[in-house]
């Protein structure tokens, strides 16, 4: 990115941050999990502000897979209730919000709004720590992302370690994160493993901001390419991901999405019965 492009991007993002209309939206519950109706600009503003003010904040996302597995993982509700932002990340959650609450939620993903965060914070010397992904891939992601956005990494750790709370691996990783003092920790271990790691270790971390970023590490490394925005707008990004990684994702989409639909219809029926009482 040229200097002129960088200045223009920062100016555009800073203008959004100054816009008081870019506030956090309302939140509600879908299958027992808090989900915020929040635009991308408000997520960017909150993350930038938390880093600049050295405030403790973590950001999580909710998609159909997460809401489905949350029924068997009660700690997820506690994690999401404690988040600064729990944004909608998926057409399935958008549809559920519309059916259950009559509202079309804003929908986004970390690869869409993190570049705007980088445009503001990279010139200020802020840094990342990448946690998760395959060995070699996470290093390529950190290097590539620094080249693309200017937001450099102070540390990387692949996701193949002993994730159990209290393990020696976890103690070493937390110690390294705190020693390197990143401004933002990106946790890229897939759902719900990344959420569990954050739940177990947030109180031990000394970073201002942590973000569960899922497949961002693979996108940044060029290992997986995101489909065009119009595909996501049609709610078909899941189909593209399934076609690219069928062995890894077939259970989530071919089995998980129908189960999610059944749960949403059950909650909708319950709400209708409650209105009649």
CSV table of C-alpha atoms in Angstrom, one decimal:
chain,number,residue,atom,x,y,z
A,1,UNK,CA,0.0,0.0,0.0
A,2,UNK,CA,1.4,3.4,-1.0
A,3,UNK,CA,1.8,6.3,1.4
A,4,UNK,CA,-1.0,8.2,-0.3
A,5,UNK,CA,-3.3,5.2,0.0
A,6,UNK,CA,-2.4,4.7,3.6
A,7,UNK,CA,-3.1,8.3,4.5
A,8,UNK,CA,-6.5,8.2,2.6
A,9,UNK,CA,-7.5,4.9,4.4
A,10,UNK,CA,-6.5,6.2,7.8
A,11,UNK,CA,-8.4,9.5,7.2
A,12,UNK,CA,-11.5,7.5,6.1
A,13,UNK,CA,-11.4,5.2,9.1
A,14,UNK,CA,-10.7,8.1,11.6
A,15,UNK,CA,-13.7,9.9,10.1
A,16,UNK,CA,-15.9,6.9,10.9
A,17,UNK,CA,-14.5,6.7,14.4
A,18,UNK,CA,-15.5,10.3,15.0
A,19,UNK,CA,-19.0,9.7,13.8
A,20,UNK,CA,-21.1,9.3,16.9
A,21,UNK,CA,-23.8,7.5,14.9
A,22,UNK,CA,-21.4,4.5,14.9
A,23,UNK,CA,-22.4,3.3,18.3
A,24,UNK,CA,-22.9,-0.2,19.6
A,25,UNK,CA,-26.3,-1.6,18.7
A,26,UNK,CA,-28.7,-3.4,20.9
A,27,UNK,CA,-28.3,-7.0,21.9
A,28,UNK,CA,-30.6,-9.9,22.3
A,29,UNK,CA,-30.4,-13.7,22.9
A,30,UNK,CA,-30.6,-16.4,20.3
A,31,UNK,CA,-30.7,-19.9,21.7
A,32,UNK,CA,-29.5,-18.5,25.0
A,33,UNK,CA,-26.4,-16.7,23.7
A,34,UNK,CA,-26.1,-12.9,23.6
A,35,UNK,CA,-25.7,-11.5,20.1
A,36,UNK,CA,-25.2,-7.8,19.4
A,37,UNK,CA,-26.6,-5.9,16.5
A,38,UNK,CA,-23.5,-3.8,15.7
A,39,UNK,CA,-22.1,-2.4,12.5
A,40,UNK,CA,-18.5,-2.9,11.5
A,41,UNK,CA,-17.6,0.7,12.1
A,42,UNK,CA,-18.6,0.4,15.8
A,43,UNK,CA,-16.5,-2.7,16.3
A,44,UNK,CA,-13.5,-0.9,14.8
A,45,UNK,CA,-14.2,2.1,17.0
A,46,UNK,CA,-14.4,0.0,20.2
A,47,UNK,CA,-11.2,-2.0,19.4
A,48,UNK,CA,-9.2,1.1,18.6
A,49,UNK,CA,-10.4,2.9,21.7
A,50,UNK,CA,-9.6,-0.1,23.9
A,51,UNK,CA,-6.1,-0.3,22.6
A,52,UNK,CA,-5.5,3.4,22.9
A,53,UNK,CA,-6.9,3.6,26.4
A,54,UNK,CA,-5.2,0.3,27.4
A,55,UNK,CA,-8.6,-1.0,28.5
A,56,UNK,CA,-9.3,-4.7,28.8
A,57,UNK,CA,-11.8,-5.9,26.2
A,58,UNK,CA,-12.5,-9.0,24.2
A,59,UNK,CA,-14.5,-9.5,21.1
A,60,UNK,CA,-16.3,-12.7,20.0
A,61,UNK,CA,-18.5,-13.7,17.1
A,62,UNK,CA,-21.6,-15.8,16.9
A,63,UNK,CA,-22.5,-18.0,14.0
A,64,UNK,CA,-24.9,-21.0,13.6
A,65,UNK,CA,-22.3,-23.5,14.5
A,66,UNK,CA,-21.5,-21.7,17.8
A,67,UNK,CA,-25.1,-21.3,18.8
A,68,UNK,CA,-25.7,-25.0,18.1
A,69,UNK,CA,-22.9,-26.3,20.2
A,70,UNK,CA,-23.6,-23.7,23.0
A,71,UNK,CA,-26.6,-25.7,24.0
A,72,UNK,CA,-24.2,-28.4,25.4
A,73,UNK,CA,-21.6,-25.9,26.7
A,74,UNK,CA,-23.1,-23.7,29.3
A,75,UNK,CA,-19.9,-21.8,29.9
A,76,UNK,CA,-20.2,-20.2,26.5
A,77,UNK,CA,-23.1,-18.1,27.7
A,78,UNK,CA,-21.0,-16.7,30.5
A,79,UNK,CA,-18.1,-15.9,28.1
A,80,UNK,CA,-20.5,-14.1,25.7
A,81,UNK,CA,-22.1,-12.2,28.5
A,82,UNK,CA,-18.7,-10.9,29.5
A,83,UNK,CA,-17.7,-9.8,26.0
A,84,UNK,CA,-17.4,-6.1,25.0
A,85,UNK,CA,-18.9,-7.1,21.7
A,86,UNK,CA,-20.5,-10.4,20.5
A,87,UNK,CA,-21.2,-9.7,16.8
A,88,UNK,CA,-23.3,-11.6,14.3
A,89,UNK,CA,-21.1,-13.6,11.9
A,90,UNK,CA,-23.3,-15.6,9.6
A,91,UNK,CA,-26.4,-15.6,7.5
A,92,UNK,CA,-28.0,-18.2,9.7
A,93,UNK,CA,-27.8,-16.0,12.8
A,94,UNK,CA,-29.2,-13.1,10.7
A,95,UNK,CA,-32.2,-15.2,9.7
A,96,UNK,CA,-32.7,-16.4,13.3
A,97,UNK,CA,-32.7,-12.8,14.5
A,98,UNK,CA,-35.3,-11.9,11.9
A,99,UNK,CA,-37.5,-14.8,12.7
A,100,UNK,CA,-37.3,-14.6,16.5
A,101,UNK,CA,-37.0,-10.8,17.0
A,102,UNK,CA,-38.1,-9.2,13.7
A,103,UNK,CA,-34.8,-7.5,13.1
A,104,UNK,CA,-32.1,-7.9,10.4
A,105,UNK,CA,-28.8,-7.8,12.3
A,106,UNK,CA,-25.6,-6.3,10.9
A,107,UNK,CA,-23.4,-9.2,9.8
A,108,UNK,CA,-19.6,-9.1,9.5
A,109,UNK,CA,-16.4,-11.2,9.9
A,110,UNK,CA,-12.9,-10.3,11.3
A,111,UNK,CA,-11.3,-10.3,7.9
A,112,UNK,CA,-13.7,-7.5,6.9
A,113,UNK,CA,-13.1,-5.1,9.7
A,114,UNK,CA,-9.6,-5.8,11.1
A,115,UNK,CA,-7.9,-4.0,8.1
A,116,UNK,CA,-9.7,-0.8,9.3
A,117,UNK,CA,-8.3,-1.4,12.8
A,118,UNK,CA,-4.9,-1.9,11.3
A,119,UNK,CA,-5.2,1.3,9.2
A,120,UNK,CA,-5.5,3.3,12.4
A,121,UNK,CA,-3.3,1.4,14.8
A,122,UNK,CA,-0.4,0.4,12.6
A,123,UNK,CA,1.0,4.0,12.2
A,124,UNK,CA,0.9,4.2,16.0
A,125,UNK,CA,3.2,1.2,16.3
A,126,UNK,CA,0.6,-1.2,17.7
A,127,UNK,CA,1.2,-5.0,17.4
A,128,UNK,CA,-0.4,-8.4,17.2
A,129,UNK,CA,0.1,-11.8,18.6
A,130,UNK,CA,-1.2,-14.7,16.5
A,131,UNK,CA,-2.4,-17.8,18.4
A,132,UNK,CA,-3.6,-20.8,16.5
A,133,UNK,CA,-3.4,-22.3,13.0
A,134,UNK,CA,-1.0,-24.9,11.6
A,135,UNK,CA,2.7,-24.8,12.2
A,136,UNK,CA,4.2,-22.7,9.4
A,137,UNK,CA,0.9,-21.3,8.4
A,138,UNK,CA,0.6,-18.9,11.4
A,139,UNK,CA,4.1,-17.6,10.7
A,140,UNK,CA,3.2,-16.9,7.1
A,141,UNK,CA,0.0,-15.3,8.2
A,142,UNK,CA,1.8,-12.9,10.5
A,143,UNK,CA,4.4,-12.0,7.9
A,144,UNK,CA,1.8,-11.5,5.2
A,145,UNK,CA,-0.6,-9.5,7.3
A,146,UNK,CA,2.2,-7.2,8.3
A,147,UNK,CA,3.1,-6.6,4.7
A,148,UNK,CA,-0.6,-6.0,3.7
A,149,UNK,CA,-1.7,-3.8,6.7
A,150,UNK,CA,1.5,-2.6,8.4
A,151,UNK,CA,0.3,-4.2,11.7
A,152,UNK,CA,3.3,-6.2,12.8
A,153,UNK,CA,3.4,-9.3,15.0
A,154,UNK,CA,5.5,-9.7,18.2
A,155,UNK,CA,4.8,-13.4,18.5
A,156,UNK,CA,3.2,-16.5,16.9
A,157,UNK,CA,2.1,-19.8,18.3
A,158,UNK,CA,0.5,-22.6,16.3
A,159,UNK,CA,-2.6,-24.3,17.6
A,160,UNK,CA,-1.1,-27.8,18.1
A,161,UNK,CA,-0.4,-27.8,21.9
A,162,UNK,CA,-2.0,-29.2,25.1
A,163,UNK,CA,-5.1,-27.0,25.4
A,164,UNK,CA,-6.1,-28.3,28.8
A,165,UNK,CA,-6.5,-25.7,31.5
A,166,UNK,CA,-3.4,-25.6,33.7
A,167,UNK,CA,-1.2,-27.5,31.2
A,168,UNK,CA,2.5,-26.6,30.9
A,169,UNK,CA,2.0,-25.6,27.3
A,170,UNK,CA,-0.7,-23.1,28.3
A,171,UNK,CA,1.4,-21.6,31.0
A,172,UNK,CA,4.3,-21.1,28.6
A,173,UNK,CA,2.1,-19.5,26.0
A,174,UNK,CA,0.4,-17.1,28.4
A,175,UNK,CA,3.8,-16.2,29.8
A,176,UNK,CA,5.1,-15.5,26.2
A,177,UNK,CA,2.1,-13.4,25.3
A,178,UNK,CA,2.5,-11.3,28.4
A,179,UNK,CA,6.2,-10.9,27.9
A,180,UNK,CA,5.9,-9.7,24.3
A,181,UNK,CA,3.1,-7.3,25.3
A,182,UNK,CA,1.0,-7.2,22.1
A,183,UNK,CA,-1.8,-4.7,21.8
A,184,UNK,CA,-4.2,-7.3,20.2
A,185,UNK,CA,-4.3,-11.1,20.6
A,186,UNK,CA,-5.8,-13.0,17.7
A,187,UNK,CA,-7.1,-16.4,18.7
A,188,UNK,CA,-7.5,-18.6,15.6
A,189,UNK,CA,-8.3,-22.2,16.8
A,190,UNK,CA,-11.8,-22.7,15.5
A,191,UNK,CA,-15.1,-22.9,17.4
A,192,UNK,CA,-15.5,-23.7,20.3
A,193,UNK,CA,-11.8,-24.4,21.1
A,194,UNK,CA,-10.8,-20.8,20.7
A,195,UNK,CA,-13.6,-19.6,22.9
A,196,UNK,CA,-12.7,-22.2,25.6
A,197,UNK,CA,-9.1,-21.1,25.5
A,198,UNK,CA,-10.2,-17.5,26.0
A,199,UNK,CA,-12.6,-18.5,28.8
A,200,UNK,CA,-9.8,-20.3,30.7
A,201,UNK,CA,-7.1,-17.7,30.2
A,202,UNK,CA,-8.5,-14.2,29.9
A,203,UNK,CA,-7.9,-13.5,33.6
A,204,UNK,CA,-4.3,-14.5,33.2
A,205,UNK,CA,-3.6,-12.4,30.1
A,206,UNK,CA,-2.2,-8.8,30.2
A,207,UNK,CA,-3.2,-7.8,26.7
A,208,UNK,CA,-5.7,-4.9,26.1
A,209,UNK,CA,-7.7,-6.7,23.5
A,210,UNK,CA,-8.4,-10.3,22.5
A,211,UNK,CA,-10.3,-11.3,19.4
A,212,UNK,CA,-11.6,-14.8,18.5
A,213,UNK,CA,-10.7,-14.6,14.8
A,214,UNK,CA,-11.4,-18.2,13.5
A,215,UNK,CA,-10.0,-18.8,10.0
A,216,UNK,CA,-8.4,-15.4,9.7
A,217,UNK,CA,-5.0,-17.1,10.1
A,218,UNK,CA,-5.7,-19.2,7.0
A,219,UNK,CA,-7.0,-16.2,5.0
A,220,UNK,CA,-4.0,-14.1,5.9
A,221,UNK,CA,-1.5,-16.8,5.0
A,222,UNK,CA,-3.2,-17.3,1.6
A,223,UNK,CA,-4.1,-20.8,2.6
A,224,UNK,CA,-7.8,-20.3,2.1
A,225,UNK,CA,-9.3,-17.5,-0.1
A,226,UNK,CA,-12.5,-15.7,0.9
A,227,UNK,CA,-15.3,-15.8,-1.6
A,228,UNK,CA,-16.6,-12.5,-3.2
A,229,UNK,CA,-18.7,-10.3,-0.9
A,230,UNK,CA,-21.8,-10.9,-3.1
A,231,UNK,CA,-21.6,-14.6,-2.1
A,232,UNK,CA,-21.8,-13.7,1.6
A,233,UNK,CA,-24.6,-11.3,0.9
A,234,UNK,CA,-26.6,-14.2,-0.6
A,235,UNK,CA,-25.9,-16.3,2.5
A,236,UNK,CA,-23.9,-18.8,0.5
A,237,UNK,CA,-20.4,-18.4,2.0
A,238,UNK,CA,-20.9,-21.7,3.9
A,239,UNK,CA,-21.4,-23.5,0.6
A,240,UNK,CA,-18.1,-22.2,-0.8
A,241,UNK,CA,-16.2,-23.1,2.4
A,242,UNK,CA,-17.8,-26.6,2.3
A,243,UNK,CA,-16.7,-27.0,-1.3
A,244,UNK,CA,-13.1,-25.9,-0.5
A,245,UNK,CA,-12.7,-27.9,2.8
A,246,UNK,CA,-15.3,-30.8,2.6
A,247,UNK,CA,-13.4,-33.2,4.9
A,248,UNK,CA,-13.1,-30.7,7.7
A,249,UNK,CA,-16.5,-28.9,7.4
A,250,UNK,CA,-19.0,-31.4,6.2
A,251,UNK,CA,-20.3,-32.3,9.7
A,252,UNK,CA,-20.6,-28.6,10.7
A,253,UNK,CA,-22.7,-27.7,7.6
A,254,UNK,CA,-24.4,-30.9,6.5
A,255,UNK,CA,-25.4,-32.0,10.0
A,256,UNK,CA,-25.1,-28.8,12.0
A,257,UNK,CA,-27.2,-26.4,9.9
A,258,UNK,CA,-30.3,-28.6,10.0
A,259,UNK,CA,-29.9,-29.1,13.7
A,260,UNK,CA,-29.6,-25.3,14.1
A,261,UNK,CA,-32.8,-24.8,12.0
A,262,UNK,CA,-34.7,-27.3,14.2
A,263,UNK,CA,-33.6,-25.4,17.4
A,264,UNK,CA,-34.6,-22.0,15.9
A,265,UNK,CA,-38.0,-23.4,14.9
A,266,UNK,CA,-38.5,-24.8,18.4
A,267,UNK,CA,-37.6,-21.5,20.0
A,268,UNK,CA,-40.0,-19.7,17.6
A,269,UNK,CA,-42.8,-22.1,18.5
A,270,UNK,CA,-42.1,-21.5,22.2
A,271,UNK,CA,-42.3,-17.7,21.7
A,272,UNK,CA,-45.6,-18.0,19.9
A,273,UNK,CA,-47.0,-20.1,22.7
A,274,UNK,CA,-45.8,-17.5,25.3
A,275,UNK,CA,-47.6,-14.7,23.4
A,276,UNK,CA,-50.9,-16.6,23.5
A,277,UNK,CA,-50.7,-17.1,27.3
